XYZ file of C-alpha atoms in Angstrom:
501
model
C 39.190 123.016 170.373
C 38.807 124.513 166.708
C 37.611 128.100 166.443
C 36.549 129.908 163.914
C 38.378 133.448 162.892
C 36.706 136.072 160.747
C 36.414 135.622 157.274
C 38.886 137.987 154.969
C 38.738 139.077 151.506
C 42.560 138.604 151.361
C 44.681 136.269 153.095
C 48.656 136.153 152.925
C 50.824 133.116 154.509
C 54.031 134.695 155.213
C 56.115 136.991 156.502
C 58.960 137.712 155.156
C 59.739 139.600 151.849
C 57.377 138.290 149.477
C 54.523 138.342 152.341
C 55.516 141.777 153.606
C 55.672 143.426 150.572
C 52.032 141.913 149.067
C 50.881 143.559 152.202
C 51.809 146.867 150.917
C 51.137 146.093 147.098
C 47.109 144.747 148.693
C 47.202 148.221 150.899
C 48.008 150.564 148.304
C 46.206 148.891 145.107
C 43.051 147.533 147.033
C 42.596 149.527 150.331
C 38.988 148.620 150.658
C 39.941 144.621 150.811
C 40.088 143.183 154.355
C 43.331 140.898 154.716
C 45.739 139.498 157.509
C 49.463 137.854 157.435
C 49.844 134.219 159.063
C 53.153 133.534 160.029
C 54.193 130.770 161.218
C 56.739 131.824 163.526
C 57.119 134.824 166.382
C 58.769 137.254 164.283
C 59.053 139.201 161.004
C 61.944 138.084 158.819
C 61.466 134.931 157.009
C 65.152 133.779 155.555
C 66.554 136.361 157.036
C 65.289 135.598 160.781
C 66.235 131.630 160.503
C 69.482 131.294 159.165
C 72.174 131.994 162.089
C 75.560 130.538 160.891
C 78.516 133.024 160.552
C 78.784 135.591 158.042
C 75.350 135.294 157.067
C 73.969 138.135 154.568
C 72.073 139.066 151.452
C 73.442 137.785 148.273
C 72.021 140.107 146.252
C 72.325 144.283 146.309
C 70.293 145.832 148.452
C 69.466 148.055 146.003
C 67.254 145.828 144.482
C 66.746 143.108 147.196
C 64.972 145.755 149.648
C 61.317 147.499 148.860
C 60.864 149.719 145.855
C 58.442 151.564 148.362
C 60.834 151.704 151.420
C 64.363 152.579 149.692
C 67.547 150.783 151.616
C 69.232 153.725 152.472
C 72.306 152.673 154.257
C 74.738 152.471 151.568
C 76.186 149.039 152.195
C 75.239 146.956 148.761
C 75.350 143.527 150.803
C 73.765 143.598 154.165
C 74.160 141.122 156.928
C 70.798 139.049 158.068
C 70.148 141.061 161.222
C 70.259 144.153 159.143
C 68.070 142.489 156.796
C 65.340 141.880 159.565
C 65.719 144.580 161.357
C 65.033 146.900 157.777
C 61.732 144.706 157.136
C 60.691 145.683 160.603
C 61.215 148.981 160.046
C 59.213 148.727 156.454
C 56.314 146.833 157.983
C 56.003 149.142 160.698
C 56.457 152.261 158.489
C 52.803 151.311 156.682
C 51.032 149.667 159.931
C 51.729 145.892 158.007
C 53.280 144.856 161.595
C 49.391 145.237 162.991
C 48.144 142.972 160.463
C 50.448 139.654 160.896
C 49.068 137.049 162.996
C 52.821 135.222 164.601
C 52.783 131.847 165.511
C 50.199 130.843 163.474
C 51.143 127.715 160.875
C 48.966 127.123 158.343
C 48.401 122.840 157.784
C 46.078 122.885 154.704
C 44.625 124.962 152.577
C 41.283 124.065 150.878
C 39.096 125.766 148.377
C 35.421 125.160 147.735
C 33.608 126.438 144.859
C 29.990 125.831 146.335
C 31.407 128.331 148.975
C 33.629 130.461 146.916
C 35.711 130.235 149.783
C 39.315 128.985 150.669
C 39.384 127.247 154.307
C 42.690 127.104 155.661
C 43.506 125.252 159.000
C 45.824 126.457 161.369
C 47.690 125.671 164.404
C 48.340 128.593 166.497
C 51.593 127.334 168.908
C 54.139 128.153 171.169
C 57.952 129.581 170.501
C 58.904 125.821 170.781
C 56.497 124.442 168.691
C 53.975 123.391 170.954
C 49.899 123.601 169.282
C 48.083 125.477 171.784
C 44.800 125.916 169.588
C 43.487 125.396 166.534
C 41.641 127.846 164.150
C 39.832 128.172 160.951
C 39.761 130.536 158.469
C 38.111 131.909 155.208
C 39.247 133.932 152.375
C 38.399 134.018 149.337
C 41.524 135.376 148.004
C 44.559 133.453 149.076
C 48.578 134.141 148.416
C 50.843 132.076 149.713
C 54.358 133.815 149.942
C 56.255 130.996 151.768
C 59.089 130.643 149.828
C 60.931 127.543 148.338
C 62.682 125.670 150.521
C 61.747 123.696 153.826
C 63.204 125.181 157.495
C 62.707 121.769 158.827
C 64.506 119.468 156.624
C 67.778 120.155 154.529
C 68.336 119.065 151.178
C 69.047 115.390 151.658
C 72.789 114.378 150.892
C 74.627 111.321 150.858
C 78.107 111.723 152.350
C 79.659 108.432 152.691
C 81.206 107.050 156.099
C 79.774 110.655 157.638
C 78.601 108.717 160.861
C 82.242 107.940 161.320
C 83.642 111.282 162.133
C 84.552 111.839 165.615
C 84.103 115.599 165.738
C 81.246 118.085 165.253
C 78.831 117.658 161.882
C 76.760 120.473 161.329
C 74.438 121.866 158.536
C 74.203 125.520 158.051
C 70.632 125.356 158.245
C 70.671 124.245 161.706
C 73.447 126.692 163.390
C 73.086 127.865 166.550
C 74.780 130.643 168.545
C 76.874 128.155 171.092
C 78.662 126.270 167.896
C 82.203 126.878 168.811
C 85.112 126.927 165.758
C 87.603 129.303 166.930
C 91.029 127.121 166.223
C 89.230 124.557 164.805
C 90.595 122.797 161.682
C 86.776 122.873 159.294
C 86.148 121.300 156.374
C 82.927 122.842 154.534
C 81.665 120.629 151.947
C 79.928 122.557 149.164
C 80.748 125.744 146.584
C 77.264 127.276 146.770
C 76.448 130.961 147.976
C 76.164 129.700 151.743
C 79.945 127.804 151.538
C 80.466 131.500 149.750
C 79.587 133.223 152.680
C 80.870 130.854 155.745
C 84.346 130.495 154.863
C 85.254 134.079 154.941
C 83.854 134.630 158.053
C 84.971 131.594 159.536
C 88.757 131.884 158.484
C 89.038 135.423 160.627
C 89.187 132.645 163.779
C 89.243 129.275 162.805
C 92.955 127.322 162.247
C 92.112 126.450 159.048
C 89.529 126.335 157.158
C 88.808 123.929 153.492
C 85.983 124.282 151.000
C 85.656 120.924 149.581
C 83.946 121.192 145.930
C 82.937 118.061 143.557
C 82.836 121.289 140.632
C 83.273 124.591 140.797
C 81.248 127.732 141.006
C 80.940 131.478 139.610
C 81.715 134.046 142.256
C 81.365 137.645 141.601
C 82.596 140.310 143.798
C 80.905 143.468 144.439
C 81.509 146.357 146.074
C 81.272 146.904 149.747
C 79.680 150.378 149.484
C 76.554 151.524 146.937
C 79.072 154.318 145.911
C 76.083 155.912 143.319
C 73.309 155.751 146.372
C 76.075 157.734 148.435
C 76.093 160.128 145.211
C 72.363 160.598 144.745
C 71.747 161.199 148.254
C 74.187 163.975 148.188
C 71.484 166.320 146.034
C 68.313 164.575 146.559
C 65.833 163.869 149.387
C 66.409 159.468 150.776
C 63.728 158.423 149.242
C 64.240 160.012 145.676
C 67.417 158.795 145.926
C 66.768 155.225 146.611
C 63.550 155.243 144.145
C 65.929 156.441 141.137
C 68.935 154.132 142.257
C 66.212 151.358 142.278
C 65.724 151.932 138.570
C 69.374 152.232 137.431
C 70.245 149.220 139.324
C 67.567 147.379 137.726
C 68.287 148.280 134.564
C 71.668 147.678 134.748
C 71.159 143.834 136.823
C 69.069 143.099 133.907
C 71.586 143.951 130.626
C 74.531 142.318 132.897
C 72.436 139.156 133.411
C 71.228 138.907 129.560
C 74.561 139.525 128.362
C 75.943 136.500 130.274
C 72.696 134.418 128.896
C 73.029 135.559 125.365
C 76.665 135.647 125.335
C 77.777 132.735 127.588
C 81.685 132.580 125.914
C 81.961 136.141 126.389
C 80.572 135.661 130.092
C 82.321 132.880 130.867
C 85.623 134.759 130.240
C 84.545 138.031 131.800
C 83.804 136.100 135.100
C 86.519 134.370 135.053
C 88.978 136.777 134.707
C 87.714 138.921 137.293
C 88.053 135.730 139.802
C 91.787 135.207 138.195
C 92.314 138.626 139.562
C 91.180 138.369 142.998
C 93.041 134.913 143.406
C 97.083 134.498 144.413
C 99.434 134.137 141.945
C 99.715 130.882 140.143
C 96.631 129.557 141.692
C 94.890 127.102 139.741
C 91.757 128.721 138.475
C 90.818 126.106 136.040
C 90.447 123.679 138.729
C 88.910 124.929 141.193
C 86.681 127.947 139.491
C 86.148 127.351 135.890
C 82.739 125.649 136.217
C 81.477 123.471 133.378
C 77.804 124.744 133.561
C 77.296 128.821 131.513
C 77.366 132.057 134.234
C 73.787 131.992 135.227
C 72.304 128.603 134.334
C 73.074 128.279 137.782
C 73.218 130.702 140.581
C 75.706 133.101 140.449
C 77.838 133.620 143.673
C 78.242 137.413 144.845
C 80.954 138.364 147.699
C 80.830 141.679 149.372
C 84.220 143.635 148.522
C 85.686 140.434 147.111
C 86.204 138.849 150.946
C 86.077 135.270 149.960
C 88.941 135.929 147.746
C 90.651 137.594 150.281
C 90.112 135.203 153.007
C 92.147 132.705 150.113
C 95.117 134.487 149.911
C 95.680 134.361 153.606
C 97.210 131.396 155.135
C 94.558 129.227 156.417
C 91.724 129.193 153.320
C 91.774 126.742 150.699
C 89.702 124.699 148.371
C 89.663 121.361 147.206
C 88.091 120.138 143.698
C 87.967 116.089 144.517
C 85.320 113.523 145.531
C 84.738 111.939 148.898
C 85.844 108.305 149.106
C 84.732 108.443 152.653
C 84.800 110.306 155.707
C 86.902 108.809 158.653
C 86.899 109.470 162.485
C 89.541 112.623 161.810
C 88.697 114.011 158.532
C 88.033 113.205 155.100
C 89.806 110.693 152.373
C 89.227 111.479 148.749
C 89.095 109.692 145.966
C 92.574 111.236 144.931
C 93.894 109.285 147.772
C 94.441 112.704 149.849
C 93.247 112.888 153.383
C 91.463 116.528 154.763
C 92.101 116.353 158.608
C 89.029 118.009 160.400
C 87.399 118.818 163.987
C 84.380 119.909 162.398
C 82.310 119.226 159.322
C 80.029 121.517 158.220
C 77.680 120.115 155.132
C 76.605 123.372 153.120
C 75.140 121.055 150.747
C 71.821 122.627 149.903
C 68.452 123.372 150.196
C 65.506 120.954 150.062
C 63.260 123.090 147.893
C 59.207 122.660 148.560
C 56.478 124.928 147.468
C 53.650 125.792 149.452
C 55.801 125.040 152.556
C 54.585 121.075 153.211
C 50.674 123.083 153.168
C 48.150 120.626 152.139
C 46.504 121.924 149.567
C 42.999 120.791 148.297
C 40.470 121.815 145.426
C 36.928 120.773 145.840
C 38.419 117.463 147.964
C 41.339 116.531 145.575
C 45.082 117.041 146.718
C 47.002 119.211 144.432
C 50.481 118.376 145.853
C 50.833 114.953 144.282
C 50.146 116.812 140.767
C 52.115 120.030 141.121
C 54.475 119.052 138.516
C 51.533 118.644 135.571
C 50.294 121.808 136.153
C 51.496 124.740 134.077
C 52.229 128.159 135.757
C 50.247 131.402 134.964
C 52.512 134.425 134.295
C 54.826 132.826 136.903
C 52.241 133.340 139.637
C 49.486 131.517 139.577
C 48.864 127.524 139.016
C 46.465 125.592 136.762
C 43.783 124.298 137.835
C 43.767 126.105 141.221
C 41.149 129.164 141.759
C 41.976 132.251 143.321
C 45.255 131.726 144.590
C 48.866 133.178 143.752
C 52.129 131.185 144.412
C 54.646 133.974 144.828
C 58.350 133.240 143.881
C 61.255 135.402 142.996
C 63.886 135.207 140.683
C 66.591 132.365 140.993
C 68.877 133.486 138.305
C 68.988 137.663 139.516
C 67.379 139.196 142.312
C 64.669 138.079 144.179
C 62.410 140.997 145.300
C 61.431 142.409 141.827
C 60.253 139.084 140.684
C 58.257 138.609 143.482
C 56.511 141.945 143.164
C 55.818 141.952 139.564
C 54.201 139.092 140.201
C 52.239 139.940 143.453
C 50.753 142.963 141.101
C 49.904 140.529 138.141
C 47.709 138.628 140.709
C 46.082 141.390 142.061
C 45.292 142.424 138.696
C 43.798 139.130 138.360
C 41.747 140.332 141.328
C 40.825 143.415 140.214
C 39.316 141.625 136.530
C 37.230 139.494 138.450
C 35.780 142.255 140.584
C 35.563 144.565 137.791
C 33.677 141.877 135.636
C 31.315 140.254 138.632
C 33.481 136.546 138.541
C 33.600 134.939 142.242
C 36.612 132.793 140.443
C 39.485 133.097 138.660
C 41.486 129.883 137.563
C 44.083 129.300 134.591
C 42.581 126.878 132.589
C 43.887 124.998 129.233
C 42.147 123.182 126.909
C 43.092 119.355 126.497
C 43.488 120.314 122.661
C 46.074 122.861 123.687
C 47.429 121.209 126.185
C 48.760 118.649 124.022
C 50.554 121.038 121.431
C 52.224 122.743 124.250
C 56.175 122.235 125.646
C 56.524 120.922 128.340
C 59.566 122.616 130.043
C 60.670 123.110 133.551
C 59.512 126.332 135.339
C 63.011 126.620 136.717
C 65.729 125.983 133.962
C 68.074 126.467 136.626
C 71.018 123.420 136.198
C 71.623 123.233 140.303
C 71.300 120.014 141.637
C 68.516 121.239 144.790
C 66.590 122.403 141.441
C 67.227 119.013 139.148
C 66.413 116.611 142.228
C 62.836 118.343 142.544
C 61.830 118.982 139.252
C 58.803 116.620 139.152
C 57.150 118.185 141.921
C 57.707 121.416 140.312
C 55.211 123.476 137.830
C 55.700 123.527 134.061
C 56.090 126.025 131.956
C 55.309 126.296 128.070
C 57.263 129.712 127.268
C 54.758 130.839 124.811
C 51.509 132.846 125.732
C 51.111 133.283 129.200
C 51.858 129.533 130.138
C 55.741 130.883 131.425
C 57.622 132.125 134.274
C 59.703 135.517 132.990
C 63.336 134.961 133.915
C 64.024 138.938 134.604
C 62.070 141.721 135.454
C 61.618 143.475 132.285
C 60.108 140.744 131.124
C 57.524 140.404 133.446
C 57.185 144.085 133.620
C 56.284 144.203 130.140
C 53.537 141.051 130.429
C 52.072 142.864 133.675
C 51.721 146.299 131.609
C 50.592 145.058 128.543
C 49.487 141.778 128.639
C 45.820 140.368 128.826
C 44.581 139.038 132.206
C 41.751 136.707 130.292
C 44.447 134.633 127.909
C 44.550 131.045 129.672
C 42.135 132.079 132.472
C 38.661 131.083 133.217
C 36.349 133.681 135.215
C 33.302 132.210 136.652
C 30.000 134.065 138.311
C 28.889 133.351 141.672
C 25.301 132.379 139.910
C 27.094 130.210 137.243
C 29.291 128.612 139.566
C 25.892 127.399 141.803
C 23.600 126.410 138.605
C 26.782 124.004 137.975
């Protein structure tokens, strides 16, 4: 049995960062608007309430990573996921967002109609195990869909030759549960990315040995355990001045550290580097196994809290390996170097399979936008062309995620706010076939990571010129959201204009 929900002025699909903090941006800059959360699952948390393998925790400062609004205030500058969850509680709850999510409730497709001005989205409401108990409709006629970028169901897929040999336990991060038992186990973890980052330290404190396997290697930065200038700040001003001004510093300085290593990729490569030489024993070999052949930042950059991957490689049972798999056998792994990795467990930290709009069917007056994502240039990073009224809301890749995602949440409602302001029922980017030939055509994400390459066709383009681009740091976007025009590349229509057509 379908039923149908109230209609909204606002709707949000998601709850975890990006969804809980539109809430508050929606709240604060348009408290008259009616709008509700659908989350799919029972709980606040997104990321931070799925992932469950060892050691998981924000790779970013918390600094930055939490709410400008609700200041992280416990002085650790890399927090571990239940911290994470239980701080976006907290947050939610602090400005009554917690009252307006809707759990359990999974959105399956998302259509808009311009004779109704209205986006209908379908959705299963369902049990903690999955089960669809009803089904219900709603109506908004503003939508933003903060689901992320990567699938909970399905991993990124990998081939890993002869892996159906291997007589003990194969597991992918994404799919860890609490009774997975490695204490004393010999592990191999195939991958170099920030989750192989994060498992082997933790691992190594029980397991008898434990092997990152690499085909390249990877940038890892160490930071410090503490937030040493919050501790400071808080020492002569009130929490939440302190975290508010700490915000800014950090930000500042995330963004000259990250455009120095961009704009100066020799100098960055040796500054990183060295720091990793550092960390590492004595007459390890650092251009093997951590000299990577990509620039710092055209792919992710790795962040350990007070250096403890390094440290978990100068003790005794930590290593990595730089080879290739010939193929995996029934005790281990043989690579092509003709060495053999004994294992009792494989874990495959091999990536993410990266999806927008979270497998959502969307539609726009009947048509299927999925299959055409990737010819559709993006809108000041938020919004998509050729689809009305709706905001795609995605974070940074390259620095922290939380400030992208916000700038970006205000540059819709903006959006929002034009239409209102100027009587428009739509708002849409639009390009003229005459421009559209002249412009680039250039990846939204220039990131060089291989869960990034693989998807690129299903991804939006970007022109980087006008507002056809998706800013790569804050400032950047700052400055379009402050100064920049929310009528170049957009198309506002009239309820009355929109009928007579």
């Amino acid at each position: 049995m379908v039923t149908e929900e109230a209609t909204f002025d606002i709707i949000i699909t998601g709850a975890g960062l990006s969804g809980i903090n539109a809430a508050y941006l929606l709240q604060s800059e348009l408290p008259n608007h009616s709008f509700t959360v659908l989350e799919s699952r029972d709980h606040i948390g997104g990321t931070w309430a799925f992932w469950k393998y060892p050691g998981v925790r924000s790779d970013s400062a918390m600094a930055l990573f939490g709410f400008p609004w609700y200041p992280w205030t416990e002085g650790t500058n890399m927090a571990d996921a239940h911290l994470i969850k239980k701080y976006m509680e907290d947050a939610a709850a602090s400005q009554g967002i917690d009252k307006k999510i809707s759990f359990n409730h999974r959105v399956t497709s998302e259509s808009w109609s311009t004779e109704e001005q209205r986006w209908t989205l379908h959705v299963d409401v369902t049990s903690s195990d999955g089960t669809v108990l009803q089904k219900k409709i709603f109506k908004t006629q503003w939508l933003i869909n903060a689901t992320g970028y990567y699938s909970y169901e399905k991993p990124r897929p990998a081939v890993i030759p002869g892996i159906e040999n291997f007589q003990g336990q194969v597991i992918h991060p994404q799919f860890w549960t609490e009774d997975v038992q490695y204490d004393n186990k010999r592990i191999i973890i195939i991958g170099s990315g920030a989750t192989a980052i994060t498992l082997l330290p933790a691992l190594a404190k029980t397991a008898k040995h434990v092997t990152m396997l690499q085909r390249s290697p990877s940038y890892v930065f160490s930071l410090p355990a503490r937030d040493t200038l919050l501790e400071f700040l808080e020492k002569f001003l009130p929490n939440q001045w302190a975290g508010k001004i700490n915000w800014w510093i950090r930000m500042i300085a995330e963004t000259i550290f990250v455009q120095l290593l961009l704009n100066f990729p020799n100098w960055g490569r040796k500054f990183v580097v060295d720091a990793m030489r550092k960390q590492l024993p004595k007459g390890f070999d650092v251009d093997k196994h951590f000299n990577p052949q990509y620039n710092p930042f055209e792919q992710r950059l790795c962040l350990c809290p007070r250096g403890d991957f390094f440290k978990a490689l100068r003790g005794p049972n930590a290593s990595v390996v730089t080879d290739h798999i010939e193929t995996v056998t029934e005790n281990g792994i043989l690579l092509k170097s003709g060495e053999t990795l004994e294992a009792d467990m494989i874990i495959t930290a091999t990536g993410l399979q990266m999806i927008l709009l979270n497998n959502i069917d969307v539609f726009v007056d009947g048509v299927r936008i999925n299959d055409t994502m990737g010819q559709r240039y993006m809108w000041n990073g938020v919004m998509l062309e050729g689809v009305p009224n709706t905001g795609v809301i995605v974070g940074y890749i390259a620095a922290t995620w939380t400030p992208g995602a916000s700038t970006r949440t205000k540059q819709f409602i903006k959006v929002i706010k034009h239409a209102e302001k100027t009587g428009a029922s739509i708002a849409a980017p639009y390009i003229e076939e005459s421009e559209r030939a002249r412009l680039p055509r250039e990846p939204c994400i220039p990131n060089s990571s291989t869960y990034i390459t693989e998807v690129r066709d299903r991804l939006p383009l970007v022109a980087n010129t006008g507002p056809w681009r998706n800013g790569k740091n804050w400032l950047e976007d700052a400055i379009r959201y402050w100064f920049g025009w929310v009528t170049t590349g957009m198309r506002y229509t009239s309820w009355n204009r929109a009928k007579s057509d």
